[in-house]
Amino acid sequence: MTSLRNLPSIEKLLNKSNDLIAAYGRPLTLDALRTTLDDIRARFKRNPELALPTIDKILSQAESRLSTWTQPTLVPVINASGVILHTNL
């Protein structure tokens, strides 16, 4: 593939990403696919000699982006301030 015109359309990618839509929902999957294609276009514009990825590669990049986006951000902690205050440490 030598041109950005050879990239698959969003509609074609959505038709092949039924598993992602079932797991993450259509709006979030659509955002991930659009962002992934934008990144691919930007990389290709910087270096036109790069080969464009296949549909499967694009879908796997979108899936990794989705898993990153939906990863929990809260971290469990131990609140020991009461122990320090009540034992006069």
PDB file of C-alpha atoms in Angstrom:
ATOM      1  CA  MET A   1       0.000   0.000   0.000  1.00  0.00           C
ATOM      2  CA  THR A   2       1.475   3.279  -1.018  1.00  0.00           C
ATOM      3  CA  SER A   3      -1.276   5.834  -0.504  1.00  0.00           C
ATOM      4  CA  LEU A   4      -3.549   6.939   2.307  1.00  0.00           C
ATOM      5  CA  ARG A   5      -6.455   6.195  -0.017  1.00  0.00           C
ATOM      6  CA  ASN A   6      -5.710   2.518   0.561  1.00  0.00           C
ATOM      7  CA  LEU A   7      -6.668   2.760   4.229  1.00  0.00           C
ATOM      8  CA  PRO A   8      -9.993   1.043   4.965  1.00  0.00           C
ATOM      9  CA  SER A   9     -13.019   3.183   5.704  1.00  0.00           C
ATOM     10  CA  ILE A  10     -14.450   3.537   9.195  1.00  0.00           C
ATOM     11  CA  GLU A  11     -17.577   1.704   8.052  1.00  0.00           C
ATOM     12  CA  LYS A  12     -15.560  -1.285   6.835  1.00  0.00           C
ATOM     13  CA  LEU A  13     -13.637  -1.364  10.109  1.00  0.00           C
ATOM     14  CA  LEU A  14     -16.853  -1.158  12.137  1.00  0.00           C
ATOM     15  CA  ASN A  15     -18.311  -4.085  10.189  1.00  0.00           C
ATOM     16  CA  LYS A  16     -15.300  -6.214  11.138  1.00  0.00           C
ATOM     17  CA  SER A  17     -15.183  -5.146  14.797  1.00  0.00           C
ATOM     18  CA  ASN A  18     -18.311  -6.808  16.186  1.00  0.00           C
ATOM     19  CA  ASP A  19     -16.381  -8.215  19.156  1.00  0.00           C
ATOM     20  CA  LEU A  20     -15.084  -4.776  20.115  1.00  0.00           C
ATOM     21  CA  ILE A  21     -18.538  -3.246  19.802  1.00  0.00           C
ATOM     22  CA  ALA A  22     -19.998  -5.985  22.004  1.00  0.00           C
ATOM     23  CA  ALA A  23     -17.301  -5.493  24.635  1.00  0.00           C
ATOM     24  CA  TYR A  24     -16.890  -1.695  24.668  1.00  0.00           C
ATOM     25  CA  GLY A  25     -19.940  -0.276  22.891  1.00  0.00           C
ATOM     26  CA  ARG A  26     -20.220   1.346  19.476  1.00  0.00           C
ATOM     27  CA  PRO A  27     -19.420   4.989  20.406  1.00  0.00           C
ATOM     28  CA  LEU A  28     -16.189   4.150  22.236  1.00  0.00           C
ATOM     29  CA  THR A  29     -15.134   1.693  19.508  1.00  0.00           C
ATOM     30  CA  LEU A  30     -15.799   4.344  16.874  1.00  0.00           C
ATOM     31  CA  ASP A  31     -13.640   6.859  18.755  1.00  0.00           C
ATOM     32  CA  ALA A  32     -10.825   4.321  19.089  1.00  0.00           C
ATOM     33  CA  LEU A  33     -10.929   3.483  15.375  1.00  0.00           C
ATOM     34  CA  ARG A  34     -10.914   7.156  14.387  1.00  0.00           C
ATOM     35  CA  THR A  35      -8.004   7.912  16.715  1.00  0.00           C
ATOM     36  CA  THR A  36      -6.069   4.901  15.450  1.00  0.00           C
ATOM     37  CA  LEU A  37      -6.557   5.947  11.822  1.00  0.00           C
ATOM     38  CA  ASP A  38      -5.522   9.512  12.669  1.00  0.00           C
ATOM     39  CA  ASP A  39      -2.295   8.190  14.230  1.00  0.00           C
ATOM     40  CA  ILE A  40      -1.612   6.018  11.180  1.00  0.00           C
ATOM     41  CA  ARG A  41      -2.170   8.976   8.846  1.00  0.00           C
ATOM     42  CA  ALA A  42       0.166  11.174  10.894  1.00  0.00           C
ATOM     43  CA  ARG A  43       2.909   8.519  10.900  1.00  0.00           C
ATOM     44  CA  PHE A  44       2.528   7.976   7.153  1.00  0.00           C
ATOM     45  CA  LYS A  45       2.737  11.715   6.448  1.00  0.00           C
ATOM     46  CA  ARG A  46       5.989  11.945   8.427  1.00  0.00           C
ATOM     47  CA  ASN A  47       7.473   8.911   6.711  1.00  0.00           C
ATOM     48  CA  PRO A  48       5.772   8.008   3.386  1.00  0.00           C
ATOM     49  CA  GLU A  49       7.988   4.952   2.921  1.00  0.00           C
ATOM     50  CA  LEU A  50       6.186   3.146   5.752  1.00  0.00           C
ATOM     51  CA  ALA A  51       3.802   0.385   4.768  1.00  0.00           C
ATOM     52  CA  LEU A  52       0.209   0.906   5.798  1.00  0.00           C
ATOM     53  CA  PRO A  53      -1.099  -1.663   8.322  1.00  0.00           C
ATOM     54  CA  THR A  54      -3.652  -4.308   7.451  1.00  0.00           C
ATOM     55  CA  ILE A  55      -7.218  -4.273   8.740  1.00  0.00           C
ATOM     56  CA  ASP A  56      -6.354  -6.843  11.420  1.00  0.00           C
ATOM     57  CA  LYS A  57      -3.427  -4.724  12.621  1.00  0.00           C
ATOM     58  CA  ILE A  58      -5.646  -1.616  12.775  1.00  0.00           C
ATOM     59  CA  LEU A  59      -8.261  -3.513  14.782  1.00  0.00           C
ATOM     60  CA  SER A  60      -5.644  -4.823  17.215  1.00  0.00           C
ATOM     61  CA  GLN A  61      -4.274  -1.293  17.712  1.00  0.00           C
ATOM     62  CA  ALA A  62      -7.807  -0.027  18.373  1.00  0.00           C
ATOM     63  CA  GLU A  63      -8.392  -2.882  20.823  1.00  0.00           C
ATOM     64  CA  SER A  64      -5.248  -2.056  22.780  1.00  0.00           C
ATOM     65  CA  ARG A  65      -6.303   1.599  22.827  1.00  0.00           C
ATOM     66  CA  LEU A  66      -9.747   0.604  24.137  1.00  0.00           C
ATOM     67  CA  SER A  67      -8.280  -1.553  26.885  1.00  0.00           C
ATOM     68  CA  THR A  68      -6.041   1.340  27.927  1.00  0.00           C
ATOM     69  CA  TRP A  69      -8.953   3.779  27.946  1.00  0.00           C
ATOM     70  CA  THR A  70     -11.188   1.516  30.030  1.00  0.00           C
ATOM     71  CA  GLN A  71      -8.548   0.454  32.534  1.00  0.00           C
ATOM     72  CA  PRO A  72      -9.479   1.445  36.103  1.00  0.00           C
ATOM     73  CA  THR A  73      -7.573   4.471  37.364  1.00  0.00           C
ATOM     74  CA  LEU A  74      -8.267   4.233  41.094  1.00  0.00           C
ATOM     75  CA  VAL A  75      -5.612   2.521  43.173  1.00  0.00           C
ATOM     76  CA  PRO A  76      -6.393   0.926  46.547  1.00  0.00           C
ATOM     77  CA  VAL A  77      -4.566   2.536  49.477  1.00  0.00           C
ATOM     78  CA  ILE A  78      -4.392   2.059  53.227  1.00  0.00           C
ATOM     79  CA  ASN A  79      -5.421   5.029  55.301  1.00  0.00           C
ATOM     80  CA  ALA A  80      -3.326   4.739  58.455  1.00  0.00           C
ATOM     81  CA  SER A  81      -3.703   8.322  59.636  1.00  0.00           C
ATOM     82  CA  GLY A  82      -6.126   7.280  62.370  1.00  0.00           C
ATOM     83  CA  VAL A  83      -3.641   4.753  63.741  1.00  0.00           C
ATOM     84  CA  ILE A  84      -0.928   7.372  63.985  1.00  0.00           C
ATOM     85  CA  LEU A  85      -3.223   9.937  65.650  1.00  0.00           C
ATOM     86  CA  HIS A  86      -4.759   7.545  68.185  1.00  0.00           C
ATOM     87  CA  THR A  87      -1.509   5.963  69.287  1.00  0.00           C
ATOM     88  CA  ASN A  88       0.323   9.294  69.622  1.00  0.00           C
ATOM     89  CA  LEU A  89       3.065   8.315  67.210  1.00  0.00           C
TER      90      LEU A  89
END
